[in-house]
Short mmCIF file of C-alpha atoms in Angstrom, two decimals:
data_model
loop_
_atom_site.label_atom_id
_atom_site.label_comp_id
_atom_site.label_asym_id
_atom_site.label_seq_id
_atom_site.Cartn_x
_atom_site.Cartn_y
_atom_site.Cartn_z
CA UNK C 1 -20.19 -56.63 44.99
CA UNK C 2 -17.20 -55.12 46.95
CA UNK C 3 -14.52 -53.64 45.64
CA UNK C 4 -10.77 -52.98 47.31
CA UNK C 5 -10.82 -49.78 48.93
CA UNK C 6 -9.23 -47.13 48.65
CA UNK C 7 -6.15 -46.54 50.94
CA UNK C 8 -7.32 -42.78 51.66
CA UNK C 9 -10.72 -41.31 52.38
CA UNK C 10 -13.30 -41.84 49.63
CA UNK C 11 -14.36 -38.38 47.76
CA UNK C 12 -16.84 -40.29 45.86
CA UNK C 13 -18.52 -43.64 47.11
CA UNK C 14 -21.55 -45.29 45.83
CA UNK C 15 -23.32 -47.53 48.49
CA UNK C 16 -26.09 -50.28 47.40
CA UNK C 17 -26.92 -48.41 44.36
CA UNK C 18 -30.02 -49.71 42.84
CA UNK C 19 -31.31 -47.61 39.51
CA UNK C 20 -34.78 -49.11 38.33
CA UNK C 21 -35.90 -47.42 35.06
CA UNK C 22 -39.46 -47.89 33.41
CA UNK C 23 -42.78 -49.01 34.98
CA UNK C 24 -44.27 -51.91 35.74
CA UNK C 25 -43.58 -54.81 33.14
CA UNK C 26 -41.00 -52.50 31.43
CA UNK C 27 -38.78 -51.87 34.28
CA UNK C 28 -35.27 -52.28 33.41
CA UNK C 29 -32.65 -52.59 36.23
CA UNK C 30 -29.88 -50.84 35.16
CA UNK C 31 -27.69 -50.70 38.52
CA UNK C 32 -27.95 -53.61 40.61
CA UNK C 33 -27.00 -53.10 43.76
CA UNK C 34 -23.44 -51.23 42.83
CA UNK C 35 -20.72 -50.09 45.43
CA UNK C 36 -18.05 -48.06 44.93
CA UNK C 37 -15.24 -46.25 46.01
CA UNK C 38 -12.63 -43.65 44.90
CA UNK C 39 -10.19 -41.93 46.10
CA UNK C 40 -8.44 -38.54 45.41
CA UNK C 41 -5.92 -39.02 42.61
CA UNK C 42 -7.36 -42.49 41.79
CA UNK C 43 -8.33 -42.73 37.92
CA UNK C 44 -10.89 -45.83 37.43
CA UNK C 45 -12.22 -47.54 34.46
CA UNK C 46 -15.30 -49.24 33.53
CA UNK C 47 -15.96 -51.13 30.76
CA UNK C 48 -18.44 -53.18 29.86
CA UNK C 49 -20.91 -54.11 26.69
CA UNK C 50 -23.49 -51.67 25.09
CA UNK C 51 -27.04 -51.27 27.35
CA UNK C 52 -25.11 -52.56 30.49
CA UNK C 53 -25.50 -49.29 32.88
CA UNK C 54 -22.51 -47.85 32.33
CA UNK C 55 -23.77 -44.36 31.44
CA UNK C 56 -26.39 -44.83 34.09
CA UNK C 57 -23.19 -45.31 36.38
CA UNK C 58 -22.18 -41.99 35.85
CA UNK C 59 -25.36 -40.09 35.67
CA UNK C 60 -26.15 -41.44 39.02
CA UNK C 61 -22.75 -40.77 40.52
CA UNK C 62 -22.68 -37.10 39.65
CA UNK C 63 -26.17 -36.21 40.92
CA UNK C 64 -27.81 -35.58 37.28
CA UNK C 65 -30.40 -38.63 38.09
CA UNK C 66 -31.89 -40.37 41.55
CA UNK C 67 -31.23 -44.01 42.25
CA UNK C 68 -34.29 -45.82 43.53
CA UNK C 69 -32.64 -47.00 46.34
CA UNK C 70 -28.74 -47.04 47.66
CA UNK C 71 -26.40 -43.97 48.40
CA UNK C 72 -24.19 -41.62 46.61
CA UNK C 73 -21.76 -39.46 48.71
CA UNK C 74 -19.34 -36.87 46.68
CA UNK C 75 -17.23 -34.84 49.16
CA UNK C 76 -18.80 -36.56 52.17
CA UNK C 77 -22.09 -35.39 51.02
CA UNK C 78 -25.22 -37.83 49.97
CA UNK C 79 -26.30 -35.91 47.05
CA UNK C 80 -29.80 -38.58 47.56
CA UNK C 81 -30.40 -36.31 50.93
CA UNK C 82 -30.28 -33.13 48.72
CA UNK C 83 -33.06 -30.97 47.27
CA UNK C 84 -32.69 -30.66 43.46
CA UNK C 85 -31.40 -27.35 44.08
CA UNK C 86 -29.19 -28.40 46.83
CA UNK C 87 -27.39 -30.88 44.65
CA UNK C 88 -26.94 -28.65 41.77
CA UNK C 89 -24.89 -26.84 43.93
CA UNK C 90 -22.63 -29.25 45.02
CA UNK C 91 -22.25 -30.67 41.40
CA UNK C 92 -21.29 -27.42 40.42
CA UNK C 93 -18.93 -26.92 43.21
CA UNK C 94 -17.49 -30.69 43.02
CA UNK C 95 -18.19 -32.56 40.20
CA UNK C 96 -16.82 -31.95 36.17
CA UNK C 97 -18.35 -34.18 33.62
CA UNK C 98 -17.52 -35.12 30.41
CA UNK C 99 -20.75 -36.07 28.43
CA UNK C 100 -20.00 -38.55 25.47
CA UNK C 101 -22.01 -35.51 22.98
CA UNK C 102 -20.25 -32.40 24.11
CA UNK C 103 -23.38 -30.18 24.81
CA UNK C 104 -21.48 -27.37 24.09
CA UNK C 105 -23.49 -24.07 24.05
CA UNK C 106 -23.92 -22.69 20.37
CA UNK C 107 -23.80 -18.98 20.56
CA UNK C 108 -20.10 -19.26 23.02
CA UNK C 109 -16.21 -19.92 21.10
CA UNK C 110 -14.69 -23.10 22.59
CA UNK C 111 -12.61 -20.48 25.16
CA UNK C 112 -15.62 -19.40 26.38
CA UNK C 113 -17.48 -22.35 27.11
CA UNK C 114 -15.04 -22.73 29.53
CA UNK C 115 -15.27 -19.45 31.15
CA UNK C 116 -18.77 -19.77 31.82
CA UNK C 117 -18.20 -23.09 33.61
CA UNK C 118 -15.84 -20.96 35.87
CA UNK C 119 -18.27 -18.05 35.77
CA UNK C 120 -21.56 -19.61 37.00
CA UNK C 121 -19.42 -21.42 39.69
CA UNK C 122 -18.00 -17.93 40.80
CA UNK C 123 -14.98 -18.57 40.29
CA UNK C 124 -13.70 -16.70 37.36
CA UNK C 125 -10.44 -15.10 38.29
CA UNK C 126 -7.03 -14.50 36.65
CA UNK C 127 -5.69 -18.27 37.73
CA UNK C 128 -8.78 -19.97 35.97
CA UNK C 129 -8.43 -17.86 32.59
CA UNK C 130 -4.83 -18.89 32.57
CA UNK C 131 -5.90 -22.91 33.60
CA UNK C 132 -8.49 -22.51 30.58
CA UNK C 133 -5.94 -21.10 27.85
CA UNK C 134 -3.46 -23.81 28.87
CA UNK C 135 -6.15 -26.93 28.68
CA UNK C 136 -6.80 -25.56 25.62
CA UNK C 137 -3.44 -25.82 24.98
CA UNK C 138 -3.15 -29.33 26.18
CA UNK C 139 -5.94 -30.72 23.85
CA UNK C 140 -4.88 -28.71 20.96
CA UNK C 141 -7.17 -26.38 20.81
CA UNK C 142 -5.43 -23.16 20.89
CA UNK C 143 -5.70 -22.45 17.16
CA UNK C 144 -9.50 -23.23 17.09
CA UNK C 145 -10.33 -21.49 20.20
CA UNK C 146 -12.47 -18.63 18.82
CA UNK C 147 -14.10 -20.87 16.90
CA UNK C 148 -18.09 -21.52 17.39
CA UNK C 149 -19.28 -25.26 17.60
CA UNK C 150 -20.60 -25.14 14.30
CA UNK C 151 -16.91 -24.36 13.10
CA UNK C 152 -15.34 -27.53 14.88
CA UNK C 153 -15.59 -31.05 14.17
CA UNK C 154 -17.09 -33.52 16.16
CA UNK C 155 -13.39 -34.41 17.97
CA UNK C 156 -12.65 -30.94 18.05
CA UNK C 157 -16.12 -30.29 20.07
CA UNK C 158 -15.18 -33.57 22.62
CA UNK C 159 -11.76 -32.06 23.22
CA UNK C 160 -13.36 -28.74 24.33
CA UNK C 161 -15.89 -30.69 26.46
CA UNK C 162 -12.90 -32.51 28.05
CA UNK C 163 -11.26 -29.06 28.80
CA UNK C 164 -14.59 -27.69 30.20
CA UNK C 165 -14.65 -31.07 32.52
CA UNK C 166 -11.37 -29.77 33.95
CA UNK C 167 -11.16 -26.19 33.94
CA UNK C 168 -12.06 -25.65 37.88
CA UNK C 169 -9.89 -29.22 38.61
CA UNK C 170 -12.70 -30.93 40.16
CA UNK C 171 -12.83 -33.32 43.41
CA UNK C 172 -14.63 -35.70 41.05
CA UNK C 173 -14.46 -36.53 37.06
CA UNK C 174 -17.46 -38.39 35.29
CA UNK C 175 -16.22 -39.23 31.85
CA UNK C 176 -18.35 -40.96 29.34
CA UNK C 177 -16.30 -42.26 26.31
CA UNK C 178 -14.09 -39.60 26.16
CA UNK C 179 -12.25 -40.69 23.07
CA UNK C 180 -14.93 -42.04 20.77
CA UNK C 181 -14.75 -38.99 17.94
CA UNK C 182 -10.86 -39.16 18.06
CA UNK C 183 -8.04 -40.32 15.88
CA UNK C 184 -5.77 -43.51 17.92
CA UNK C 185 -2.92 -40.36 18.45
CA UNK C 186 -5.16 -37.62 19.47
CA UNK C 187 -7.12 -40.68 22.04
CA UNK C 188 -4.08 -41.81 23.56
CA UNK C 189 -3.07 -37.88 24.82
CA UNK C 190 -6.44 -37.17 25.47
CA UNK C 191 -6.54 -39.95 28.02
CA UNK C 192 -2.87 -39.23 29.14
CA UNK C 193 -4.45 -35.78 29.72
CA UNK C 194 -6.95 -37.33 32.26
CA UNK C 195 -4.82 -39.46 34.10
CA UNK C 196 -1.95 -36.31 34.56
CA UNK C 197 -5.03 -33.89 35.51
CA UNK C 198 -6.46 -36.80 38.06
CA UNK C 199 -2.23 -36.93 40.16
CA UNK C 200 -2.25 -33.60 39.50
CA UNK C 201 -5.25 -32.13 41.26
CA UNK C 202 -6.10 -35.18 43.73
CA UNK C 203 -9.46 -35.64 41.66
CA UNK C 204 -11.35 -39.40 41.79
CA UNK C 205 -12.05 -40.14 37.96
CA UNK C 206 -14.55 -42.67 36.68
CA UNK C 207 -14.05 -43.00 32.93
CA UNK C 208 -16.59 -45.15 30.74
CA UNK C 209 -15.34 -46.46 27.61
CA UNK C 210 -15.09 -49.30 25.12
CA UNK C 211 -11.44 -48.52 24.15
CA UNK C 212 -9.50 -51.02 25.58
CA UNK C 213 -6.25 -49.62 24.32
CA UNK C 214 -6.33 -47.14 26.76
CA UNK C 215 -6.88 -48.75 29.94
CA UNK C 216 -3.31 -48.85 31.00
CA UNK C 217 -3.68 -45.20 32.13
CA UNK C 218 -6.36 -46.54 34.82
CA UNK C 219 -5.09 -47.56 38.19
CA UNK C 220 -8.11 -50.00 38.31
CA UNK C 221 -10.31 -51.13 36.01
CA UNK C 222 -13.96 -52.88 36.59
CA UNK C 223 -16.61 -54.25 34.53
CA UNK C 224 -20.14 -53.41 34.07
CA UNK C 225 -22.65 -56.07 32.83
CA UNK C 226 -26.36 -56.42 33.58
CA UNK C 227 -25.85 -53.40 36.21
CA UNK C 228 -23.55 -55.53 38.28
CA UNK C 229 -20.13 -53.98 38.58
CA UNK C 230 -17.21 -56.75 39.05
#
């Protein structure tokens, strides 16, 4: 199914998207057929029940997994053309990502995880450390920032995720349930956060989530069910 288009240029447009997953009699179709278009500065939401693709959505639409059939261009690239390699790159260069677990690396302070992020994408200068202290900042994290992730709690770990996500103000923002380990106050900035970053920096944002309380901060929201997005 169509969807309106955006007024500008896409950065991130899914085209036929088909995801099979399993063999045989135990494939699952978890995208079905999906197209999709955002725009710079647009911040979209999907909803939809447990099981119905959503994740799937995102993993597909930031490179990290192969649809069987359809076509995924970020930055006017089709990341299904790419090498594995190849589209590693350009997620690095394009694409931040907030997992719903953080993944955050053990041995690195919350600060740090986010200096690495700038680091392996080379681009770890004097303007980044100062974007990364104020994020920080902004999900109030400042205090706890030299803190390991076996010294923060589980919202306290999804806040530094979110920070990572942003840190290098990405052309594109994957967010899976960015709110799920947080209090209603500490949700609601979080996701104010998000949409100010997406103006901000011109970045096309896909959020996932089951909180409907915060999808007035979406300029559009769709639904997800079956792997058919409405």
């Amino acid at each position: 199914m169509n969807h309106p288009a955006p007024t500008t240029t896409p950065v991130l447009r899914l085209t036929g998207v088909t995801l099979r997953l399993g063999r045989d009699q135990q494939q699952v179709t978890a995208l079905d057929e999906v197209d999709l278009a955002v725009a710079p500065g647009e911040f979209v939401a999907v909803i939809g029940p447990s099981g119905s693709g959503k994740s799937s959505l995102l993993a597909v639409g930031g490179g990290l997994q192969s649809p069987t059939r359809g076509a995924v261009h970020v930055a006017g690239v089709d990341l299904t053309t790419l090498k594995e390699h190849q589209r590693t790159a350009h997620r690095r260069r394009h694409i931040g990502y907030v997992f719903q677990q953080a993944n955050l690396f053990t041995s690195l302070t919350a600060r740090e995880q986010l200096l690495l992020t700038a680091h392996v994408a080379g681009r770890l200068d004097a303007a980044t450390r100062r974007r990364a202290d104020d994020l920080l900042e902004a999900v109030g994290m400042t205090a706890r920032a030299g803190h390991r992730p076996d010294r923060l709690s589980g919202g306290e770990r999804q806040r530094v995720g979110i920070a990572r996500a942003l840190v290098l103000a990405p052309e594109v923002l994957l967010v899976d349930e960015p709110t799920s380990a947080l209090d209603r106050a500490r949700a609601r900035d979080i996701v104010d956060l998000l949409a100010e970053r997406t103006r901000l920096h011109r970045t096309a944002t896909v959020m996932v989530t089951h909180d409907h309380e915060i999808l007035d901060a979406a300029d559009r929201v769709l639904t997800l069910r079956d792997g058919r997005l409405s």
